[in-house]
Short mmCIF file of C-alpha atoms in Angstrom, two decimals:
data_model
loop_
_atom_site.label_atom_id
_atom_site.label_comp_id
_atom_site.label_asym_id
_atom_site.label_seq_id
_atom_site.Cartn_x
_atom_site.Cartn_y
_atom_site.Cartn_z
CA UNK A 1 10.29 -10.94 -5.56
CA UNK A 2 12.17 -12.95 -8.19
CA UNK A 3 13.86 -11.22 -11.10
CA UNK A 4 16.17 -12.69 -13.65
CA UNK A 5 19.53 -10.97 -13.99
CA UNK A 6 21.01 -12.16 -17.34
CA UNK A 7 24.80 -12.30 -17.54
CA UNK A 8 26.98 -11.65 -20.51
CA UNK A 9 27.05 -15.25 -21.61
CA UNK A 10 23.28 -15.64 -21.62
CA UNK A 11 23.03 -17.60 -18.29
CA UNK A 12 20.62 -16.39 -15.63
CA UNK A 13 20.82 -15.60 -11.97
CA UNK A 14 17.94 -15.00 -9.59
CA UNK A 15 17.69 -11.79 -7.62
CA UNK A 16 16.16 -11.92 -4.20
CA UNK A 17 14.77 -8.60 -3.16
CA UNK A 18 13.55 -8.15 0.38
CA UNK A 19 10.55 -5.99 1.32
CA UNK A 20 12.30 -3.57 3.53
CA UNK A 21 15.77 -3.26 1.93
CA UNK A 22 18.12 -4.88 -0.50
CA UNK A 23 19.81 -7.94 0.88
CA UNK A 24 23.48 -7.23 1.70
CA UNK A 25 25.07 -10.23 -0.06
CA UNK A 26 26.18 -10.16 -3.66
CA UNK A 27 27.60 -13.43 -4.99
CA UNK A 28 27.86 -13.50 -8.76
CA UNK A 29 30.93 -14.93 -10.45
CA UNK A 30 33.72 -12.35 -10.83
CA UNK A 31 33.28 -12.30 -14.60
CA UNK A 32 29.57 -11.68 -14.30
CA UNK A 33 30.21 -8.90 -11.79
CA UNK A 34 32.62 -7.34 -14.29
CA UNK A 35 30.00 -7.63 -17.02
CA UNK A 36 27.39 -5.90 -14.86
CA UNK A 37 29.83 -3.11 -14.17
CA UNK A 38 28.95 -2.40 -10.66
CA UNK A 39 27.81 -3.96 -7.37
CA UNK A 40 24.03 -3.71 -7.05
CA UNK A 41 23.92 -4.95 -3.50
CA UNK A 42 21.59 -7.80 -4.38
CA UNK A 43 21.47 -11.45 -3.28
CA UNK A 44 21.56 -13.79 -6.27
CA UNK A 45 21.32 -17.45 -7.00
CA UNK A 46 21.25 -19.53 -10.20
CA UNK A 47 17.86 -20.56 -11.42
CA UNK A 48 16.59 -23.37 -13.59
CA UNK A 49 16.06 -22.81 -17.37
CA UNK A 50 12.68 -23.17 -18.93
CA UNK A 51 10.09 -21.04 -20.69
CA UNK A 52 6.51 -20.10 -20.00
CA UNK A 53 5.69 -21.39 -23.48
CA UNK A 54 7.19 -24.81 -22.71
CA UNK A 55 5.24 -24.99 -19.51
CA UNK A 56 2.03 -24.21 -21.36
CA UNK A 57 2.89 -26.89 -23.99
CA UNK A 58 2.05 -24.61 -26.90
CA UNK A 59 3.76 -22.55 -29.61
CA UNK A 60 6.23 -20.33 -27.82
CA UNK A 61 8.35 -17.37 -28.58
CA UNK A 62 10.51 -16.52 -25.61
CA UNK A 63 13.31 -14.14 -24.91
CA UNK A 64 15.06 -14.55 -21.55
CA UNK A 65 12.78 -16.56 -19.28
CA UNK A 66 15.72 -19.02 -19.37
CA UNK A 67 15.84 -20.13 -23.06
CA UNK A 68 19.38 -20.78 -24.18
CA UNK A 69 21.24 -17.75 -25.42
CA UNK A 70 18.35 -15.33 -25.19
CA UNK A 71 17.56 -12.55 -22.68
CA UNK A 72 14.52 -10.54 -21.76
CA UNK A 73 10.95 -11.69 -21.41
CA UNK A 74 8.62 -14.50 -22.54
CA UNK A 75 5.62 -15.20 -24.70
CA UNK A 76 3.32 -18.11 -25.53
CA UNK A 77 0.75 -18.30 -28.32
CA UNK A 78 -3.00 -18.79 -28.65
CA UNK A 79 -5.97 -17.65 -30.64
CA UNK A 80 -6.91 -14.03 -30.81
CA UNK A 81 -6.95 -10.79 -32.80
CA UNK A 82 -5.47 -11.34 -36.23
CA UNK A 83 -4.02 -7.85 -36.48
CA UNK A 84 -1.24 -8.97 -34.10
CA UNK A 85 0.33 -10.56 -37.16
CA UNK A 86 1.89 -13.36 -35.18
CA UNK A 87 0.67 -16.76 -34.04
CA UNK A 88 -2.18 -15.34 -32.07
CA UNK A 89 -3.18 -14.17 -28.63
CA UNK A 90 -4.58 -15.73 -25.50
CA UNK A 91 -5.06 -14.75 -21.88
CA UNK A 92 -2.28 -17.19 -21.04
CA UNK A 93 0.10 -15.46 -23.50
CA UNK A 94 -0.74 -12.07 -22.07
CA UNK A 95 -0.27 -13.23 -18.52
CA UNK A 96 3.08 -14.83 -19.45
CA UNK A 97 4.10 -11.42 -20.91
CA UNK A 98 3.25 -9.65 -17.69
CA UNK A 99 4.93 -12.26 -15.54
CA UNK A 100 7.98 -12.32 -17.80
CA UNK A 101 8.31 -8.56 -17.46
CA UNK A 102 7.96 -8.83 -13.68
CA UNK A 103 10.16 -11.84 -13.23
CA UNK A 104 12.42 -11.85 -16.22
CA UNK A 105 14.12 -8.53 -16.57
CA UNK A 106 17.44 -6.82 -15.85
CA UNK A 107 17.55 -5.01 -12.52
CA UNK A 108 20.88 -3.34 -13.06
CA UNK A 109 19.07 -0.21 -14.12
CA UNK A 110 17.68 0.22 -10.61
CA UNK A 111 20.66 1.77 -9.04
CA UNK A 112 22.12 2.96 -12.32
CA UNK A 113 19.31 5.47 -11.73
CA UNK A 114 21.85 7.40 -9.70
CA UNK A 115 21.19 10.59 -7.81
CA UNK A 116 18.23 11.35 -5.64
CA UNK A 117 17.55 10.44 -2.08
CA UNK A 118 15.51 7.54 -0.86
CA UNK A 119 16.10 4.76 1.65
CA UNK A 120 17.88 1.41 1.40
CA UNK A 121 18.26 1.91 -2.33
CA UNK A 122 14.62 2.68 -3.02
CA UNK A 123 14.05 5.97 -4.89
CA UNK A 124 12.39 8.83 -3.09
CA UNK A 125 9.51 10.84 -4.55
CA UNK A 126 11.68 13.51 -6.13
CA UNK A 127 13.84 10.80 -7.90
CA UNK A 128 10.71 9.08 -9.19
CA UNK A 129 9.47 12.36 -10.72
CA UNK A 130 12.92 12.91 -12.17
CA UNK A 131 12.99 9.44 -13.70
CA UNK A 132 9.59 9.88 -15.33
CA UNK A 133 10.71 13.17 -16.85
CA UNK A 134 14.02 11.65 -18.03
CA UNK A 135 12.25 8.75 -19.69
CA UNK A 136 9.68 10.96 -21.39
CA UNK A 137 12.46 13.14 -22.85
CA UNK A 138 14.45 10.16 -24.03
CA UNK A 139 11.48 8.18 -25.46
CA UNK A 140 9.12 10.91 -26.60
CA UNK A 141 7.94 8.97 -29.57
CA UNK A 142 7.06 5.92 -27.56
CA UNK A 143 6.02 7.15 -24.12
CA UNK A 144 3.68 9.78 -22.63
CA UNK A 145 3.54 10.87 -18.95
CA UNK A 146 0.43 12.68 -17.83
CA UNK A 147 -1.03 13.74 -14.49
CA UNK A 148 -4.32 11.94 -13.91
CA UNK A 149 -5.01 13.43 -10.49
CA UNK A 150 -3.58 14.90 -7.37
CA UNK A 151 -3.17 13.52 -3.88
CA UNK A 152 -4.51 14.88 -0.59
CA UNK A 153 -1.40 17.05 -0.36
CA UNK A 154 -1.53 18.06 -3.98
CA UNK A 155 1.25 15.84 -5.28
CA UNK A 156 0.90 14.63 -8.89
CA UNK A 157 -0.41 11.13 -9.60
CA UNK A 158 1.18 10.06 -12.87
CA UNK A 159 0.00 7.74 -15.63
CA UNK A 160 2.61 6.44 -18.09
CA UNK A 161 1.60 5.12 -21.47
CA UNK A 162 4.01 3.05 -23.54
CA UNK A 163 2.96 2.50 -27.12
CA UNK A 164 1.48 5.78 -28.48
CA UNK A 165 1.15 4.62 -32.09
CA UNK A 166 -1.16 1.71 -31.55
CA UNK A 167 -4.73 1.35 -32.83
CA UNK A 168 -7.67 1.55 -30.52
CA UNK A 169 -8.10 -2.21 -30.88
CA UNK A 170 -4.72 -2.97 -29.35
CA UNK A 171 -4.91 -4.88 -26.02
CA UNK A 172 -4.10 -2.67 -23.04
CA UNK A 173 -2.30 -3.97 -20.00
CA UNK A 174 -2.40 -1.82 -16.88
CA UNK A 175 0.12 -2.03 -14.06
CA UNK A 176 -0.93 -0.22 -10.83
CA UNK A 177 1.54 0.27 -8.04
CA UNK A 178 1.82 2.02 -4.64
CA UNK A 179 -1.63 2.02 -3.18
CA UNK A 180 -0.13 1.20 0.23
CA UNK A 181 2.72 3.52 1.12
CA UNK A 182 4.86 1.13 3.11
CA UNK A 183 5.06 -1.46 0.28
CA UNK A 184 8.13 0.07 -1.30
CA UNK A 185 8.68 -2.89 -3.61
CA UNK A 186 5.48 -2.11 -5.50
CA UNK A 187 6.53 1.30 -7.03
CA UNK A 188 9.96 -0.20 -7.56
CA UNK A 189 8.31 -3.04 -9.59
CA UNK A 190 6.52 -0.49 -11.80
CA UNK A 191 9.72 1.55 -12.41
CA UNK A 192 11.53 -1.70 -13.33
CA UNK A 193 8.78 -2.72 -15.71
CA UNK A 194 8.81 0.64 -17.38
CA UNK A 195 12.50 0.44 -18.18
CA UNK A 196 12.24 -3.11 -19.36
CA UNK A 197 9.38 -2.26 -21.69
CA UNK A 198 11.26 0.68 -23.23
CA UNK A 199 14.35 -1.40 -23.75
CA UNK A 200 12.64 -4.50 -25.17
CA UNK A 201 10.36 -2.61 -27.54
CA UNK A 202 13.33 -1.44 -29.59
CA UNK A 203 13.87 -4.78 -31.12
CA UNK A 204 10.68 -6.67 -30.39
CA UNK A 205 7.78 -6.24 -32.79
CA UNK A 206 5.35 -8.16 -30.59
CA UNK A 207 5.82 -5.88 -27.61
CA UNK A 208 5.19 -2.92 -29.94
CA UNK A 209 1.67 -4.23 -30.55
CA UNK A 210 0.61 -4.15 -26.89
CA UNK A 211 -0.13 -0.92 -25.10
CA UNK A 212 1.03 -0.74 -21.52
CA UNK A 213 -0.21 1.85 -19.04
CA UNK A 214 1.30 2.29 -15.58
CA UNK A 215 0.38 4.12 -12.44
CA UNK A 216 3.76 3.97 -10.74
CA UNK A 217 2.77 5.47 -7.44
CA UNK A 218 -0.86 6.03 -6.40
CA UNK A 219 -0.21 7.11 -2.85
CA UNK A 220 2.74 9.59 -3.06
CA UNK A 221 2.00 11.56 0.11
CA UNK A 222 2.33 8.56 2.45
CA UNK A 223 5.23 7.20 0.50
CA UNK A 224 7.04 10.41 1.30
CA UNK A 225 5.98 10.06 4.95
CA UNK A 226 7.50 6.54 5.21
CA UNK A 227 10.79 7.77 3.74
CA UNK A 228 11.12 10.87 5.91
CA UNK A 229 13.62 10.27 8.75
CA UNK A 230 11.87 10.94 12.09
CA UNK A 231 13.89 8.87 14.49
CA UNK A 232 10.91 6.52 14.97
CA UNK A 233 11.06 3.39 12.89
CA UNK A 234 7.26 3.02 13.32
CA UNK A 235 6.72 5.89 10.71
CA UNK A 236 8.09 3.43 8.08
CA UNK A 237 4.81 1.46 8.52
CA UNK A 238 2.37 4.08 7.29
CA UNK A 239 -0.16 2.33 5.07
CA UNK A 240 -3.04 4.63 4.28
CA UNK A 241 -3.24 8.01 2.57
CA UNK A 242 -2.75 11.36 4.38
CA UNK A 243 -6.44 12.27 4.76
CA UNK A 244 -7.51 13.69 8.09
CA UNK A 245 -9.71 10.96 9.64
CA UNK A 246 -9.63 12.32 13.20
CA UNK A 247 -6.64 10.29 14.28
CA UNK A 248 -4.23 12.30 16.49
CA UNK A 249 -1.24 10.32 15.17
CA UNK A 250 -0.66 10.72 11.45
CA UNK A 251 0.88 7.27 11.28
CA UNK A 252 -2.53 5.71 11.94
CA UNK A 253 -4.76 8.29 10.22
CA UNK A 254 -5.94 8.24 6.67
CA UNK A 255 -8.04 6.14 4.36
CA UNK A 256 -7.08 2.66 3.06
CA UNK A 257 -7.20 3.28 -0.67
CA UNK A 258 -7.73 -0.43 -1.34
CA UNK A 259 -11.00 -0.26 0.61
CA UNK A 260 -12.30 2.91 -1.02
CA UNK A 261 -13.79 1.38 -4.17
CA UNK A 262 -17.54 0.79 -4.46
CA UNK A 263 -17.96 -3.02 -4.86
CA UNK A 264 -18.62 -4.40 -1.39
CA UNK A 265 -17.78 -1.01 0.24
CA UNK A 266 -18.25 -0.90 3.94
CA UNK A 267 -18.86 2.37 5.70
CA UNK A 268 -16.97 1.09 8.73
CA UNK A 269 -14.43 -1.65 9.26
CA UNK A 270 -15.72 -4.66 11.12
CA UNK A 271 -13.09 -4.24 13.80
CA UNK A 272 -12.42 -0.57 14.32
CA UNK A 273 -9.05 -1.25 15.79
CA UNK A 274 -6.95 1.43 17.30
CA UNK A 275 -3.13 1.12 17.17
CA UNK A 276 -0.28 2.67 19.16
CA UNK A 277 3.44 3.18 18.70
CA UNK A 278 4.34 0.14 20.73
CA UNK A 279 4.24 -3.55 20.21
CA UNK A 280 1.02 -3.84 22.13
CA UNK A 281 -1.87 -5.52 20.33
CA UNK A 282 -4.41 -3.14 18.83
CA UNK A 283 -7.61 -2.66 20.73
CA UNK A 284 -11.17 -1.94 19.72
CA UNK A 285 -12.19 1.70 19.52
CA UNK A 286 -15.14 3.74 18.34
CA UNK A 287 -12.61 5.81 16.47
CA UNK A 288 -12.62 3.86 13.11
CA UNK A 289 -10.45 6.52 11.48
CA UNK A 290 -7.40 5.02 13.16
CA UNK A 291 -8.06 1.50 11.90
CA UNK A 292 -5.48 0.35 9.32
CA UNK A 293 -8.27 -0.64 6.91
CA UNK A 294 -10.56 2.38 7.34
CA UNK A 295 -12.45 2.62 4.08
CA UNK A 296 -13.39 6.33 4.19
CA UNK A 297 -16.77 7.88 4.31
CA UNK A 298 -17.91 6.76 0.83
CA UNK A 299 -16.58 5.09 -2.34
CA UNK A 300 -14.15 7.29 -4.22
CA UNK A 301 -14.03 9.80 -1.39
CA UNK A 302 -10.28 10.09 -1.84
CA UNK A 303 -8.52 12.01 -4.66
CA UNK A 304 -6.14 9.15 -5.15
CA UNK A 305 -8.87 6.51 -5.91
CA UNK A 306 -10.63 9.10 -8.13
CA UNK A 307 -7.43 9.40 -10.04
CA UNK A 308 -7.33 5.67 -10.55
CA UNK A 309 -10.92 5.77 -11.75
CA UNK A 310 -10.19 8.60 -14.15
CA UNK A 311 -7.16 6.74 -15.52
CA UNK A 312 -8.84 3.33 -16.09
CA UNK A 313 -12.13 4.66 -17.44
CA UNK A 314 -10.56 7.36 -19.74
CA UNK A 315 -9.50 4.83 -22.39
CA UNK A 316 -10.77 1.62 -23.88
CA UNK A 317 -11.45 -1.32 -21.54
CA UNK A 318 -8.39 -2.93 -20.00
CA UNK A 319 -7.40 -6.32 -21.34
CA UNK A 320 -5.41 -7.23 -18.25
CA UNK A 321 -4.70 -5.44 -14.99
CA UNK A 322 -2.11 -6.18 -12.31
CA UNK A 323 -2.57 -4.45 -8.89
CA UNK A 324 0.91 -4.86 -7.43
CA UNK A 325 1.44 -5.02 -3.68
CA UNK A 326 3.98 -6.54 -1.29
CA UNK A 327 4.83 -8.87 0.31
CA UNK A 328 2.75 -11.97 0.95
CA UNK A 329 3.74 -13.95 -2.09
CA UNK A 330 0.34 -14.60 -3.66
CA UNK A 331 -1.56 -14.03 -6.92
CA UNK A 332 -5.18 -13.30 -6.15
CA UNK A 333 -8.26 -13.32 -8.44
CA UNK A 334 -11.69 -11.82 -7.84
CA UNK A 335 -13.72 -11.74 -5.76
CA UNK A 336 -12.56 -10.27 -2.44
CA UNK A 337 -15.91 -9.16 -1.08
CA UNK A 338 -17.96 -12.30 -1.80
CA UNK A 339 -17.35 -15.87 -0.57
CA UNK A 340 -17.07 -18.64 -3.05
CA UNK A 341 -20.44 -20.45 -3.66
CA UNK A 342 -20.82 -24.14 -3.70
CA UNK A 343 -20.46 -25.37 -7.29
CA UNK A 344 -19.45 -21.99 -8.60
CA UNK A 345 -17.75 -22.15 -11.92
CA UNK A 346 -14.26 -20.74 -11.98
CA UNK A 347 -13.31 -18.79 -15.11
CA UNK A 348 -10.36 -20.07 -17.00
CA UNK A 349 -8.35 -16.96 -16.41
CA UNK A 350 -8.55 -17.60 -12.64
CA UNK A 351 -6.72 -20.90 -12.79
CA UNK A 352 -3.14 -19.85 -11.87
CA UNK A 353 -1.57 -23.06 -10.65
CA UNK A 354 0.45 -23.18 -13.84
CA UNK A 355 1.77 -19.75 -13.08
CA UNK A 356 2.95 -20.43 -9.50
CA UNK A 357 4.52 -23.71 -10.63
CA UNK A 358 6.33 -21.86 -13.39
CA UNK A 359 7.68 -19.30 -10.98
CA UNK A 360 8.88 -21.94 -8.53
CA UNK A 361 10.43 -24.21 -11.17
CA UNK A 362 12.05 -21.45 -13.16
CA UNK A 363 13.07 -18.93 -10.60
CA UNK A 364 12.87 -20.72 -7.28
CA UNK A 365 10.38 -18.19 -5.84
CA UNK A 366 7.33 -19.44 -4.00
CA UNK A 367 3.91 -17.99 -4.70
CA UNK A 368 0.43 -19.28 -3.90
CA UNK A 369 -2.69 -18.33 -5.81
CA UNK A 370 -6.41 -18.26 -5.23
CA UNK A 371 -9.59 -16.30 -4.88
CA UNK A 372 -8.96 -13.17 -2.85
CA UNK A 373 -11.76 -14.01 -0.34
CA UNK A 374 -10.24 -17.40 0.25
CA UNK A 375 -6.73 -16.07 0.65
CA UNK A 376 -7.36 -12.85 2.69
CA UNK A 377 -10.81 -13.29 4.04
CA UNK A 378 -13.78 -11.13 3.02
CA UNK A 379 -12.62 -7.56 2.06
CA UNK A 380 -14.96 -4.93 0.85
CA UNK A 381 -14.10 -1.95 -1.35
CA UNK A 382 -11.05 -3.44 -3.10
CA UNK A 383 -9.80 -2.21 -6.46
CA UNK A 384 -9.77 -5.83 -7.59
CA UNK A 385 -13.53 -6.28 -7.26
CA UNK A 386 -14.20 -2.87 -8.83
CA UNK A 387 -12.11 -3.90 -11.87
CA UNK A 388 -13.94 -7.12 -12.25
CA UNK A 389 -17.58 -6.18 -11.50
CA UNK A 390 -17.78 -2.52 -12.53
CA UNK A 391 -15.31 -2.37 -15.37
CA UNK A 392 -15.79 -5.93 -16.51
CA UNK A 393 -12.10 -6.85 -16.59
CA UNK A 394 -11.88 -10.61 -16.86
CA UNK A 395 -8.14 -10.77 -16.23
CA UNK A 396 -7.82 -8.64 -13.13
CA UNK A 397 -5.25 -9.81 -10.57
CA UNK A 398 -3.90 -8.54 -7.25
CA UNK A 399 -0.25 -9.54 -6.96
CA UNK A 400 1.48 -9.68 -3.61
CA UNK A 401 5.17 -9.80 -4.36
CA UNK A 402 7.02 -12.46 -2.37
CA UNK A 403 9.54 -11.66 0.40
#
């Protein structure tokens, strides 16, 4: 996915981060490399300079989506709650904020994290826990880390809140990462966002008026599984949780957490495909528990999805939610479980062509956008549909980070 890496003089470079590992090449100017202080092992290229606000042709405050001499993230104005004390609020502005934090931050922190294990530069589970504890100790007045549930194997599922001093009327943006274990870029994105938020809030009064809540890693058990050296590269591909679903091979067992929500839930997958540790195509089998999209016996059957439910229903209604995955390069809107009807009116918040154009023009990264059922086909039991239909979140998006 595309991230801006500001240099000392205020210019910007684009970071290309692969799904499986950091790209090996690192090509900044020597002066910029000296400014950064270390070799991050990232591939970089120069991007165009523009702001989300300029693209939206409205009043804009921006900090680092390319505006001359500024670094950080971006904002654009609109009408909304007067308590914000600025030029207003709109769904476009909030979306630009989230995109700016995703696409406009400094990634040098990532492997200034230091210590810990992991693979290809990605932090392992122990390092993620250490990082959260370190940030809570350092930013105790701004940040709270709590356990909202436990996984199948009794690992903690953490929720992180940034903005403890805000009124109940403050808009809340949720960032949810790591439902699928093999998508390592997803937890990495949440950790990146957390550090950018903490850094930017020091000097930015606007950011201090939005509450951010993060679930950095919903599926810790299988994340650990994918990072455990076994001598078989197939183990890197574990997707579901570690529930016992009758599959002899743990790689293929478990429940797909993004099929375990109630809206459009299917008690079986339509295919019931069985997989093997070879490059042979999967074959149909009565043993649905081995299917990569096995939804589980019932909605919220899994402790991980119950933790998500507890987190998102334990506070006021979310204003915006990003469910972050990797790596198909698409922004998806509801619905996933229902086809589009002829003549169906599309809500304003689902028109994302401006966003994909902005990402392409500013960062040179290619995303598509669309209704989830159009992009992925009909999918039952997704978190996206649950957010929209059961929780009433108008601005719910599933983001597949680009390769």
